[in-house]
Every structure is written in structure tokens, then in C-alpha cells.
């Protein structure tokens, strides 16, 4: 079972594109929405991001299909995009796994802080990750398919057990080109690493996008322990471990020579 | 020699398969810690501390040894561990000969390690525990060779590599005791082990021929107590060797890497508490009590059974001849009572099993039955664990129940091993 709101089906790129056309997009309110919209029409860019969490269990992939429809695609050909993700406390990315993926040339993603991969949800805080990708071109469509591995943290047990929900909020979409972008509003430019976790800094422009992600974010369900069972678990566990000890001691005595 | 070669070929083939498997399947073949070693080795090469790799909790020596993983090929470590497996098979062979076991049985014991599917899989997945198993076997060989100082040094290094062999200190110490119970005269009859092999003879009182537990005078009791509590020369050598080796490596690495080394490689293992699912019988109890204050009685109940069993086993099997079995039984106890158990811990007692097999009075059918029960109990745990980890289903209760079942399987196995242990078996066909 996939506990993800939105689509339940794993999508290929073409199916993904189809969904882009069919899905009723909710416009994502990031920053100053009107200012961003004005900037978007000035830049001649219309962006959409289709998001879904792939795979099941504690180890998943956060998939984002970013599509930019450009009035003048030639202008945006030498551009790179970055997704500024906010990873909630219930999830983590494994920095070492991300470094491996970068070495393989599969994905470039940089957590903005040290990530404790062993901590439980209640011992953790949300943190940012910058995910970079180059853009592919198809006519006036520029697109990038990003897949980042994410992992669920153990959550505190609840009175009745079952499942807890983790919500992954929509990212910020940033773009940077080898040629200077002049169409953006001043307040929408950010300074961040150019294309990797270390190295020089570049100026990025934030652009608005439509997405299939609900306002509260993509939901991922994680199983949690049932606290009401604690007395039974306590009693039965110690009965077995204590009994086991006495049994072995009795065997030792009976075989003592 | 032929078998060593075949053993190596099997392991190399599996390492090759592992490379293919990791690219194709969701559940990787390679041990999760192997990547940690490789990352730590990379850090070392860059002049950084191996502990800057989060979750690296081993001796820096492992990272040093595995630097060719970066320079040569990522499978270097797996090949090295496989070669250490072959060395282990040879040490088992030597150990058996030291105990006057027939050539044939010594040979069979080493083959048991060489062709054991579990030892093959564990080393080819890149598990470094063969290293500490080798050091344990090395300590035993030194003790049998009558070199307590060297045994102490090897034991100290072993504790540095992995903390768990620290519990073997008591049986090692007792095996050199002048106490009548542990003297060579109490070794199994017909023993042809040379007096050199148990060279604490200068401190050993002359055997009076009486059984240790019958008709002892008050004087005997006093001399027993003295022998038990006042260390003899061999025991002092063992302790000094162990403490000096352990202190030296600890000081050197503390100087190099500071408190980070001390915490990650030692203190962490003492206070380890992992709420994520694992084989431990205590897993669900710990998860459900997570975040709350753990009561004293809960801590005591978790600690006491283990302590009782470890001390009882040390005194019951602390004789030099029984040492391998003592270590095996103690390791089973440590593993099954540990608050965290991962499959790599099984290599700890698997490496000691071959040296004990000839002394076990079990038919092949019984041995197969107990092995199958143990393996099935593990597989039965893996099923709900898979559904939780890779399918996201709430199977906590089933994992806990399977953890209990696996604990019971371990208890049954240990009880059966103790009942069937008969050291005279190996001497009958001499």
C-alpha cells in the first residue's frame, strides 16, 4: 500500500507529462505571490512541478518533475534549476548516500546542516536541502526529473498505535543561467552555492510554479508503536528473559561435575 | 591447501555477485557498515578523522586498513576479509591440534568454518568482525602456547577492536588460576596435552587426586580462596599485557582523534540504546518506553540475567581445555541479551563454534535440527521486519513476538550445547 496523497501510480516520464496537463493545479503561494506572478509573465516562463513519493516503507524517493514552458526557450537553454526542499522532522536525507549519488553523477543535493540519521522524530528538527538539476529541452518545454532518496524517522509511540502522517511541504523553485537574468524582481534573487555542496556562490532567481501538492504538503504515513501494550510487553519480555536465565542456570547445575 | 583455494574462489565469486546484486535490487547485498568503513577510509586519506563519518564506531585501524577501497577498488575490503576467513580456518586447525584433537577432527572443524554459508556470506558482505574473531582465536592460541603476556596483548587489542571480548577476561584469567578446580590435573583424563601447553605449572599446586567438591578441609578451602583471589605470575602477565596494550592504543588514538574516538569506539557501545527494529528481545520494550524515564528496575532486569550467566559460565568452563566452549557460551549469552542485535553479531559466536563441534555429543540429525530451528527463527523475524521497513506496514507486535521466539531459540540452542558438551569425546579416538 502506498500512503501518499495524490497519485498512487508510479509514473513514467510520458505519463508524468500527461498528468501535468490533466491535473487541476493549485498555485503555490511562495513569498509574495503577486510579485512572483508578475515576474513570471515578465520572464516569459510558466513553471509546474509534479511531486510524488515513490516506493514504500521507511526508505523512499521524493520525485519531482519540473517543467518550464518558455516563450523564448533559447534564452533558458543554459540554465540550471534548484529545489529548496524543507525536510520535516519526521524524515531525513542521508548525507553520505547523497555524496555517493553525486559521485555517480545521479543527483546533486546538499543538506544545509548536519543530519543525524539515527535520531528519532521527536529528537529532530526540520532542515533545508538544496537539490540541483540541469534542464533538458523539448521544443519550448524545459524539464528536469529529480529523484531524491528520503528516509522516515521512527516516531514516538502513540496510545493506540497505527500510523502517523509526515507532511513534505512544496519546495522553492530557483533558477540560474550562464547568461544574466534581468527579468526578475530584486527581492527574488538569492545567493547560494552554484552547483554543488561546496564551492563558489551564485545568484539564483526564485520563480513561481503550479503543483499537484496539497497546501499542507505531500503526506507520507509511518507506522508507530502502540503505547497501551507497554505493560504487557514489559511483563512478557522480562518473564521470558528471566525464565531463560533460570533455565540455563538450572542446566549448568544439573551438568556440573 | 586445496580447500583454502576453493574457499577463496567461492568468496571471490560471491563478492563479484554482490557488485551485480547491489545495482539491481532494492535490498543491498553489501553490509551497511561496509559503506561506513569506506567513507571513513576516504576521510583518512584526505587527512581527516575517520570519526568525521557519522556512525563510524570502530577502531581507526579498520579505516586505515581499508584505504585501498578508495585507491584500488571498493571490493578490496571484502577480499581482505575473505582472506582473513581463510586465516581463521587455519587458526581453528592449529587450535584443535593444540588441544590434542585428532588431525581428522581438526581438519573437519576448519572446513566447517571454511564452507559455512554464514561465514562466507558475512565476510563477502564486507563485515569486519572476522578481525576480532581472529584476535580471539589468537588469544586462545597464545594461552595454549603458554604465553600469557602475548595473550594479554592480543586480548587488549581485541577489546580495542570490539568491546564485547572484555567479558572473556574473567575466563582467561581463571584458566591461569592456581585454584585446584582450574588446574591441569582437572583437565579431561587421557589428556596428552604437554605440560608446556599449560605452562602455569610453577604456580599450580600438586593435584591431590580428590574431586574438588568432596571432603575438603578448612585448609583446602582457605588455599582455594587464596588461589582464586591472589593472582599468580601468569595471571599478572596476562592482566599487564592486556591493560598495557589497551591503554597504549587508546592513548595513541585519543591523542590523534580526541574524545570523539573515545566516545564512538567505546562509550557509545556501553550506552547503546537503539529504538529501531532489530533482533533484540528488548526492542519493542525499548521503543515503547522511548522518551520516558527508564526506571531502575527495568535497567536491573535487563542487566542482571546476563551478568549471572556470564559469571556462572566463567566458573563452570574456566578451565584451559574448556575455554573455547566457555567463550562460545558467553558470546551466545551476550548476543541474545543485548539491547541491540544485528545479524553481524552472529559472526561472533559462529567463529567460536568450529573449535567446539568435536566436543559436542550430538548426532548429525540433532545438529541439523537445532541449526534449522535457529535459522528459521531468524527468517521468521525477517518477514515482519521486511513488511515494516520496506512496505510500511504496522508489524511491530509481530516483530516483538518473533524477537521473543528468536530469544527462545537461542536459549534452547545454548541449553542443548551445554548438555551435549563432552570434552572427553575428542580424546576417545586418539
PDB file of C-alpha atoms in Angstrom, chain A residues 1-3 10 55-60 92 94 96-97 99-100 103-104 114-123 152-158 160-163 221-249 251-257, chain B residues 26 35 39 42 53-55 57 181 211-213 268 272 274-277 281-285 287-291 297-299 301-302 304-306 308-309 312-313 315-317 319 333 336-337 387-397 399-401 404 407-408 410-412 414-416 418-419 421-423:
ATOM      1  CA  UNK A   1       0.000   0.000   0.000  1.00  0.00           C
ATOM      2  CA  UNK A   2       1.285   3.471  -0.780  1.00  0.00           C
ATOM      3  CA  UNK A   3       0.446   6.007   1.843  1.00  0.00           C
ATOM      4  CA  UNK A  10       4.388   5.122 -10.396  1.00  0.00           C
ATOM      5  CA  UNK A  55       8.342   3.343  -3.047  1.00  0.00           C
ATOM      6  CA  UNK A  56       7.016   2.138   0.314  1.00  0.00           C
ATOM      7  CA  UNK A  57       8.242   1.740   3.861  1.00  0.00           C
ATOM      8  CA  UNK A  58      10.999   3.656   5.595  1.00  0.00           C
ATOM      9  CA  UNK A  59      13.160   4.230   2.517  1.00  0.00           C
ATOM     10  CA  UNK A  60      11.544   6.249  -0.241  1.00  0.00           C
ATOM     11  CA  UNK A  92      15.859  12.643   6.885  1.00  0.00           C
ATOM     12  CA  UNK A  94      21.426  10.554   4.337  1.00  0.00           C
ATOM     13  CA  UNK A  96      26.672  10.025   2.775  1.00  0.00           C
ATOM     14  CA  UNK A  97      24.174   8.452   0.412  1.00  0.00           C
ATOM     15  CA  UNK A  99      27.517  12.166  -1.639  1.00  0.00           C
ATOM     16  CA  UNK A 100      27.629   8.718  -3.272  1.00  0.00           C
ATOM     17  CA  UNK A 103      29.981  10.849  -7.189  1.00  0.00           C
ATOM     18  CA  UNK A 104      27.919   8.635  -9.527  1.00  0.00           C
ATOM     19  CA  UNK A 114      24.454  18.166   9.669  1.00  0.00           C
ATOM     20  CA  UNK A 115      21.849  15.404   9.557  1.00  0.00           C
ATOM     21  CA  UNK A 116      21.663  12.806  12.343  1.00  0.00           C
ATOM     22  CA  UNK A 117      20.465   9.676  10.561  1.00  0.00           C
ATOM     23  CA  UNK A 118      19.847   7.754  13.781  1.00  0.00           C
ATOM     24  CA  UNK A 119      17.726  10.245  15.707  1.00  0.00           C
ATOM     25  CA  UNK A 120      14.013   9.670  16.164  1.00  0.00           C
ATOM     26  CA  UNK A 121      11.424  12.203  15.012  1.00  0.00           C
ATOM     27  CA  UNK A 122      10.960  13.759  18.438  1.00  0.00           C
ATOM     28  CA  UNK A 123      14.708  14.340  18.740  1.00  0.00           C
ATOM     29  CA  UNK A 152      11.467   8.029   7.565  1.00  0.00           C
ATOM     30  CA  UNK A 153      12.423   8.504  11.173  1.00  0.00           C
ATOM     31  CA  UNK A 154      10.958   6.437  13.975  1.00  0.00           C
ATOM     32  CA  UNK A 155       8.058   8.333  15.530  1.00  0.00           C
ATOM     33  CA  UNK A 156       7.025   8.353  19.180  1.00  0.00           C
ATOM     34  CA  UNK A 157       4.594   5.555  20.060  1.00  0.00           C
ATOM     35  CA  UNK A 158       1.010   6.678  20.491  1.00  0.00           C
ATOM     36  CA  UNK A 160      -3.387   3.328  20.078  1.00  0.00           C
ATOM     37  CA  UNK A 161      -0.543   2.763  17.628  1.00  0.00           C
ATOM     38  CA  UNK A 162      -1.353   2.721  13.931  1.00  0.00           C
ATOM     39  CA  UNK A 163       0.162   5.339  11.652  1.00  0.00           C
ATOM     40  CA  UNK A 221       2.379   7.583   6.570  1.00  0.00           C
ATOM     41  CA  UNK A 222       4.700   5.956   9.066  1.00  0.00           C
ATOM     42  CA  UNK A 223       3.754   3.090  11.420  1.00  0.00           C
ATOM     43  CA  UNK A 224       4.083   3.867  15.128  1.00  0.00           C
ATOM     44  CA  UNK A 225       4.185   1.702  18.255  1.00  0.00           C
ATOM     45  CA  UNK A 226       1.182   1.087  20.467  1.00  0.00           C
ATOM     46  CA  UNK A 227       1.865   2.524  23.934  1.00  0.00           C
ATOM     47  CA  UNK A 228      -1.095   0.773  25.546  1.00  0.00           C
ATOM     48  CA  UNK A 229       0.782  -2.511  25.073  1.00  0.00           C
ATOM     49  CA  UNK A 230       3.723  -1.406  27.235  1.00  0.00           C
ATOM     50  CA  UNK A 231       2.654  -3.229  30.460  1.00  0.00           C
ATOM     51  CA  UNK A 232       2.119  -6.497  28.561  1.00  0.00           C
ATOM     52  CA  UNK A 233       5.348  -6.093  26.599  1.00  0.00           C
ATOM     53  CA  UNK A 234       7.246  -5.299  29.812  1.00  0.00           C
ATOM     54  CA  UNK A 235       5.854  -8.246  31.746  1.00  0.00           C
ATOM     55  CA  UNK A 236       6.142 -10.826  28.982  1.00  0.00           C
ATOM     56  CA  UNK A 237       9.634  -9.766  27.885  1.00  0.00           C
ATOM     57  CA  UNK A 238      11.093  -9.929  31.402  1.00  0.00           C
ATOM     58  CA  UNK A 239       9.264 -13.182  32.094  1.00  0.00           C
ATOM     59  CA  UNK A 240      10.939 -14.727  29.069  1.00  0.00           C
ATOM     60  CA  UNK A 241      14.428 -13.263  29.677  1.00  0.00           C
ATOM     61  CA  UNK A 242      14.341 -14.068  33.422  1.00  0.00           C
ATOM     62  CA  UNK A 243      12.933 -17.532  32.755  1.00  0.00           C
ATOM     63  CA  UNK A 244      15.615 -18.146  30.129  1.00  0.00           C
ATOM     64  CA  UNK A 245      18.322 -17.202  32.632  1.00  0.00           C
ATOM     65  CA  UNK A 246      16.960 -19.523  35.319  1.00  0.00           C
ATOM     66  CA  UNK A 247      16.610 -22.352  32.808  1.00  0.00           C
ATOM     67  CA  UNK A 248      20.257 -22.059  31.686  1.00  0.00           C
ATOM     68  CA  UNK A 249      21.431 -21.840  35.315  1.00  0.00           C
ATOM     69  CA  UNK A 251      21.078 -26.768  33.151  1.00  0.00           C
ATOM     70  CA  UNK A 252      24.513 -25.637  34.379  1.00  0.00           C
ATOM     71  CA  UNK A 253      23.790 -27.021  37.842  1.00  0.00           C
ATOM     72  CA  UNK A 254      22.432 -30.305  36.507  1.00  0.00           C
ATOM     73  CA  UNK A 255      25.517 -30.861  34.329  1.00  0.00           C
ATOM     74  CA  UNK A 256      28.034 -29.652  36.961  1.00  0.00           C
ATOM     75  CA  UNK A 257      30.821 -32.127  37.506  1.00  0.00           C
TER      76      UNK A 257
ATOM     77  CA  UNK B  26      16.361  -2.751  -3.534  1.00  0.00           C
ATOM     78  CA  UNK B  35      29.982   1.794   3.191  1.00  0.00           C
ATOM     79  CA  UNK B  39      33.711   6.588   3.801  1.00  0.00           C
ATOM     80  CA  UNK B  42      38.223   8.188   2.388  1.00  0.00           C
ATOM     81  CA  UNK B  53      31.961   9.965   9.091  1.00  0.00           C
ATOM     82  CA  UNK B  54      28.745   9.886  11.110  1.00  0.00           C
ATOM     83  CA  UNK B  55      28.034   6.398  12.600  1.00  0.00           C
ATOM     84  CA  UNK B  57      32.061   3.406  15.578  1.00  0.00           C
ATOM     85  CA  UNK B 181      39.432 -26.538  40.015  1.00  0.00           C
ATOM     86  CA  UNK B 211      37.443 -34.280  43.486  1.00  0.00           C
ATOM     87  CA  UNK B 212      37.243 -30.548  44.153  1.00  0.00           C
ATOM     88  CA  UNK B 213      33.839 -30.618  45.720  1.00  0.00           C
ATOM     89  CA  UNK B 268      28.804   4.550  22.671  1.00  0.00           C
ATOM     90  CA  UNK B 272      23.951   1.935  23.157  1.00  0.00           C
ATOM     91  CA  UNK B 274      18.604   1.868  19.603  1.00  0.00           C
ATOM     92  CA  UNK B 275      14.839   2.063  19.347  1.00  0.00           C
ATOM     93  CA  UNK B 276      14.744   0.978  15.706  1.00  0.00           C
ATOM     94  CA  UNK B 277      13.704  -2.598  14.982  1.00  0.00           C
ATOM     95  CA  UNK B 281      14.164  -9.371  22.619  1.00  0.00           C
ATOM     96  CA  UNK B 282      14.172  -5.888  24.221  1.00  0.00           C
ATOM     97  CA  UNK B 283      13.422  -3.979  21.001  1.00  0.00           C
ATOM     98  CA  UNK B 284       9.702  -3.217  21.443  1.00  0.00           C
ATOM     99  CA  UNK B 285      10.074  -2.644  25.169  1.00  0.00           C
ATOM    100  CA  UNK B 287      10.790   1.598  21.678  1.00  0.00           C
ATOM    101  CA  UNK B 288       7.597   1.848  23.719  1.00  0.00           C
ATOM    102  CA  UNK B 289       9.479   3.290  26.699  1.00  0.00           C
ATOM    103  CA  UNK B 290      11.424   5.696  24.469  1.00  0.00           C
ATOM    104  CA  UNK B 291      11.238   9.299  25.561  1.00  0.00           C
ATOM    105  CA  UNK B 297      14.223  -1.888  37.984  1.00  0.00           C
ATOM    106  CA  UNK B 298      13.916  -2.061  34.213  1.00  0.00           C
ATOM    107  CA  UNK B 299      17.650  -1.458  33.834  1.00  0.00           C
ATOM    108  CA  UNK B 301      16.149  -6.629  34.994  1.00  0.00           C
ATOM    109  CA  UNK B 302      17.872  -6.122  31.650  1.00  0.00           C
ATOM    110  CA  UNK B 304      21.200  -8.969  35.922  1.00  0.00           C
ATOM    111  CA  UNK B 305      20.348 -12.183  33.972  1.00  0.00           C
ATOM    112  CA  UNK B 306      23.230 -11.544  31.624  1.00  0.00           C
ATOM    113  CA  UNK B 308      24.639 -14.053  36.355  1.00  0.00           C
ATOM    114  CA  UNK B 309      25.024 -16.229  33.291  1.00  0.00           C
ATOM    115  CA  UNK B 312      28.374 -18.753  36.125  1.00  0.00           C
ATOM    116  CA  UNK B 313      29.742 -19.824  32.730  1.00  0.00           C
ATOM    117  CA  UNK B 315      33.411 -20.562  36.709  1.00  0.00           C
ATOM    118  CA  UNK B 316      31.828 -23.606  35.106  1.00  0.00           C
ATOM    119  CA  UNK B 317      34.000 -23.637  31.964  1.00  0.00           C
ATOM    120  CA  UNK B 319      39.449 -24.484  32.669  1.00  0.00           C
ATOM    121  CA  UNK B 333      24.586 -15.009  26.183  1.00  0.00           C
ATOM    122  CA  UNK B 336      20.872 -12.884  22.978  1.00  0.00           C
ATOM    123  CA  UNK B 337      20.635 -10.494  25.954  1.00  0.00           C
ATOM    124  CA  UNK B 387       6.925  -5.600   5.929  1.00  0.00           C
ATOM    125  CA  UNK B 388       7.675  -2.806   8.349  1.00  0.00           C
ATOM    126  CA  UNK B 389      10.838  -1.440   6.764  1.00  0.00           C
ATOM    127  CA  UNK B 390      10.142  -1.889   3.078  1.00  0.00           C
ATOM    128  CA  UNK B 391       6.332  -1.953   2.931  1.00  0.00           C
ATOM    129  CA  UNK B 392       5.495   0.481   5.714  1.00  0.00           C
ATOM    130  CA  UNK B 393       3.041  -1.815   7.500  1.00  0.00           C
ATOM    131  CA  UNK B 394       2.499  -1.684  11.265  1.00  0.00           C
ATOM    132  CA  UNK B 395       4.031  -5.046  12.218  1.00  0.00           C
ATOM    133  CA  UNK B 396       5.687  -4.004  15.496  1.00  0.00           C
ATOM    134  CA  UNK B 397       3.868  -6.600  17.598  1.00  0.00           C
ATOM    135  CA  UNK B 399       8.456  -8.274  15.230  1.00  0.00           C
ATOM    136  CA  UNK B 400       8.420  -8.295  19.023  1.00  0.00           C
ATOM    137  CA  UNK B 401       6.862 -11.779  19.157  1.00  0.00           C
ATOM    138  CA  UNK B 404      10.816 -13.461  21.741  1.00  0.00           C
ATOM    139  CA  UNK B 407      15.401 -15.472  22.051  1.00  0.00           C
ATOM    140  CA  UNK B 408      13.801 -18.803  22.967  1.00  0.00           C
ATOM    141  CA  UNK B 410      18.870 -19.106  21.351  1.00  0.00           C
ATOM    142  CA  UNK B 411      18.118 -20.292  24.896  1.00  0.00           C
ATOM    143  CA  UNK B 412      17.222 -23.772  23.617  1.00  0.00           C
ATOM    144  CA  UNK B 414      22.578 -22.830  24.436  1.00  0.00           C
ATOM    145  CA  UNK B 415      20.921 -25.364  26.761  1.00  0.00           C
ATOM    146  CA  UNK B 416      21.405 -28.131  24.191  1.00  0.00           C
ATOM    147  CA  UNK B 418      25.736 -27.213  27.411  1.00  0.00           C
ATOM    148  CA  UNK B 419      24.030 -30.592  27.780  1.00  0.00           C
ATOM    149  CA  UNK B 421      29.342 -30.651  25.685  1.00  0.00           C
ATOM    150  CA  UNK B 422      31.660 -33.509  26.492  1.00  0.00           C
ATOM    151  CA  UNK B 423      35.400 -32.762  26.184  1.00  0.00           C
TER     152      UNK B 423
END
